[in-house]
Each structure stands twice: as structure tokens, then as C-alpha cells.
Amino acid sequence: MKQFFPHAATTDGVTVRVAVSYLPEQSEPRRSRWFWAYHIRIENDTARAVQLLTRHWVIIDGRGARHSVEGEGVVGEQPLIAPGASFDYVSGCPLQTPSGAMQGSYRMIDEDGAFFDATIPKFALFASAVES
């Protein structure tokens, strides 16, 4: 699994895995625009269902500027993840620099009504080939 999702963090039995890809075809370096896609897999290794309620991202560009993004759910959903199941989605991130990083958390609730924050591991954004 690590070869497909090299970044992972586990919180209270919920593992968040991340794979990231630089997308040169959607980037415009001459206009200071670089774009990455990231694939998230959330695995529920607990004995109870969990639901993702909100997301909180911290995005850091190559100059060290920090941007915070918060909102309900992910890609328009607030998925309920059964015990032993997983949820996958793909999203993207533009930056005005050819490198940066992302990390964050998902606010979760389990079927007993207990809230917890599942860690999204920090991962680097790096343009593999910087065009001029």
C-alpha cells in the first residue's frame, strides 16, 4: 500500500493515506501557476461506522505563505464509512510557486456520537520539471 499511498497517518483507528501527482498539463509556469492532484483514501479499521463531517487544510507555498481552507465534507460529500471499509476521492491544489506542502485534518464522528480529528499527513508538492 505504501508504494501507492506513500503518506499515511492513523488516528483512533482511522488511517488517511495520500498520493500526490504534479500535473504539468494543467500548470502554467509562465503565469506562476502550478497544479497538483492528490488522491486520498480514508480507511476505517475500527468496529464502528465513522462519518467525515468537515475538512481543515493548511497549504504552504514555496515562499512559506500559509493558507487555511475549511469546509463541510469532501468533494460535496460527508461520507459514512462502515467498519473495515474505505472512502477514496481525488482533488487538486494550485499554487503560485513550483513547490509547497499540505496537511490537515478531518472532523469525524463515530456511531456513538464521539467526535475526533483524523490527521491528514503532511505531503510535499513539488513540480518535477520546472519549465520557464
CSV table of C-alpha atoms in Angstrom, one decimal:
chain,number,residue,atom,x,y,z
A,1,MET,CA,0.0,0.0,0.0
A,2,LYS,CA,2.9,2.3,0.8
A,3,GLN,CA,4.0,2.3,-2.8
A,4,PHE,CA,0.6,3.6,-4.0
A,5,PHE,CA,0.0,5.9,-1.0
A,6,PRO,CA,3.4,7.0,0.4
A,7,HIS,CA,2.0,9.3,3.0
A,8,ALA,CA,-0.2,7.9,5.9
A,9,ALA,CA,-1.4,8.8,9.4
A,10,THR,CA,-3.6,6.9,11.7
A,11,THR,CA,-5.9,8.5,14.4
A,12,ASP,CA,-8.2,6.4,16.6
A,13,GLY,CA,-8.2,3.5,14.1
A,14,VAL,CA,-8.9,5.7,11.0
A,15,THR,CA,-6.0,5.8,8.5
A,16,VAL,CA,-5.7,8.7,6.0
A,17,ARG,CA,-3.4,7.8,3.0
A,18,VAL,CA,-2.3,10.3,0.4
A,19,ALA,CA,-0.8,10.1,-3.1
A,20,VAL,CA,0.1,13.2,-5.0
A,21,SER,CA,0.9,14.0,-8.6
A,22,TYR,CA,2.2,17.1,-10.3
A,23,LEU,CA,0.0,17.9,-13.4
A,24,PRO,CA,2.2,19.8,-15.9
A,25,GLU,CA,-0.6,19.8,-18.5
A,26,GLN,CA,-2.7,21.9,-16.1
A,27,SER,CA,0.1,24.1,-15.0
A,28,GLU,CA,1.2,27.4,-16.5
A,29,PRO,CA,4.7,28.2,-15.0
A,30,ARG,CA,5.0,31.4,-17.1
A,31,ARG,CA,1.9,32.7,-15.3
A,32,SER,CA,3.1,31.4,-11.9
A,33,ARG,CA,0.6,28.6,-11.8
A,34,TRP,CA,1.5,25.1,-10.8
A,35,PHE,CA,-1.2,22.4,-10.2
A,36,TRP,CA,-1.2,19.1,-8.3
A,37,ALA,CA,-3.8,16.3,-7.9
A,38,TYR,CA,-4.0,14.4,-4.7
A,39,HIS,CA,-5.7,11.1,-4.1
A,40,ILE,CA,-7.0,10.5,-0.6
A,41,ARG,CA,-8.0,7.1,0.9
A,42,ILE,CA,-9.7,7.1,4.3
A,43,GLU,CA,-9.7,3.6,5.9
A,44,ASN,CA,-11.9,2.7,8.8
A,45,ASP,CA,-10.2,0.0,10.8
A,46,THR,CA,-12.5,0.3,13.8
A,47,ALA,CA,-15.5,-1.7,14.9
A,48,ARG,CA,-17.9,1.2,14.4
A,49,ALA,CA,-19.0,3.4,11.5
A,50,VAL,CA,-17.5,6.8,11.2
A,51,GLN,CA,-18.6,9.9,9.2
A,52,LEU,CA,-16.5,12.7,7.8
A,53,LEU,CA,-18.1,16.0,8.7
A,54,THR,CA,-15.6,18.7,7.9
A,55,ARG,CA,-12.1,19.3,6.5
A,56,HIS,CA,-9.3,21.6,7.5
A,57,TRP,CA,-6.3,22.1,5.3
A,58,VAL,CA,-3.1,24.1,5.8
A,59,ILE,CA,-1.4,24.8,2.5
A,60,ILE,CA,2.1,26.2,2.5
A,61,ASP,CA,3.6,27.6,-0.7
A,62,GLY,CA,7.3,27.7,-1.6
A,63,ARG,CA,7.7,31.1,-0.1
A,64,GLY,CA,6.3,29.9,3.3
A,65,ALA,CA,2.9,31.7,3.0
A,66,ARG,CA,0.3,29.6,4.8
A,67,HIS,CA,-3.3,29.3,3.6
A,68,SER,CA,-6.1,27.7,5.6
A,69,VAL,CA,-9.1,26.0,3.9
A,70,GLU,CA,-12.1,24.8,5.9
A,71,GLY,CA,-15.4,23.4,4.8
A,72,GLU,CA,-18.1,20.7,5.0
A,73,GLY,CA,-17.2,17.3,3.8
A,74,VAL,CA,-15.0,16.5,0.8
A,75,VAL,CA,-15.9,16.7,-2.9
A,76,GLY,CA,-19.5,17.5,-2.0
A,77,GLU,CA,-19.9,14.5,0.3
A,78,GLN,CA,-19.9,13.7,4.0
A,79,PRO,CA,-19.2,10.0,3.6
A,80,LEU,CA,-20.2,7.4,6.2
A,81,ILE,CA,-17.5,4.8,6.3
A,82,ALA,CA,-18.5,1.3,7.6
A,83,PRO,CA,-16.2,-0.7,9.8
A,84,GLY,CA,-13.4,-2.2,7.6
A,85,ALA,CA,-14.4,-0.1,4.6
A,86,SER,CA,-12.7,2.8,2.9
A,87,PHE,CA,-13.6,6.0,1.0
A,88,ASP,CA,-11.5,7.4,-1.8
A,89,TYR,CA,-11.6,10.8,-3.6
A,90,VAL,CA,-9.4,12.9,-5.8
A,91,SER,CA,-9.0,16.7,-5.6
A,92,GLY,CA,-6.4,19.3,-6.6
A,93,CYS,CA,-4.4,22.2,-5.4
A,94,PRO,CA,-3.0,25.2,-7.4
A,95,LEU,CA,0.0,27.2,-6.1
A,96,GLN,CA,1.8,30.3,-7.4
A,97,THR,CA,5.1,28.6,-6.6
A,98,PRO,CA,6.6,25.3,-8.0
A,99,SER,CA,6.7,23.8,-4.6
A,100,GLY,CA,4.9,23.7,-1.3
A,101,ALA,CA,3.2,21.3,1.2
A,102,MET,CA,-0.2,20.4,2.5
A,103,GLN,CA,-1.5,18.9,5.7
A,104,GLY,CA,-4.7,19.0,7.8
A,105,SER,CA,-7.4,17.0,9.5
A,106,TYR,CA,-10.9,15.7,9.0
A,107,ARG,CA,-13.5,16.2,11.8
A,108,MET,CA,-15.1,12.8,12.2
A,109,ILE,CA,-18.0,11.4,14.3
A,110,ASP,CA,-18.4,7.8,15.2
A,111,GLU,CA,-21.7,6.0,15.5
A,112,ASP,CA,-21.7,6.5,19.3
A,113,GLY,CA,-21.6,10.3,18.8
A,114,ALA,CA,-17.9,10.8,19.7
A,115,PHE,CA,-16.0,13.4,17.7
A,116,PHE,CA,-12.4,13.2,16.8
A,117,ASP,CA,-10.0,14.8,14.3
A,118,ALA,CA,-8.3,12.4,11.9
A,119,THR,CA,-4.9,13.6,10.9
A,120,ILE,CA,-4.1,14.2,7.2
A,121,PRO,CA,-0.3,13.6,6.9
A,122,LYS,CA,1.9,16.4,5.6
A,123,PHE,CA,2.9,15.8,2.0
A,124,ALA,CA,5.2,17.8,-0.3
A,125,LEU,CA,4.1,19.5,-3.6
A,126,PHE,CA,7.0,19.6,-5.9
A,127,ALA,CA,6.9,20.3,-9.7
A,128,SER,CA,9.0,17.5,-11.2
A,129,ALA,CA,10.1,19.7,-14.1
A,130,VAL,CA,10.1,23.4,-13.7
A,131,GLU,CA,9.5,25.0,-17.1
A,132,SER,CA,10.4,28.6,-17.8
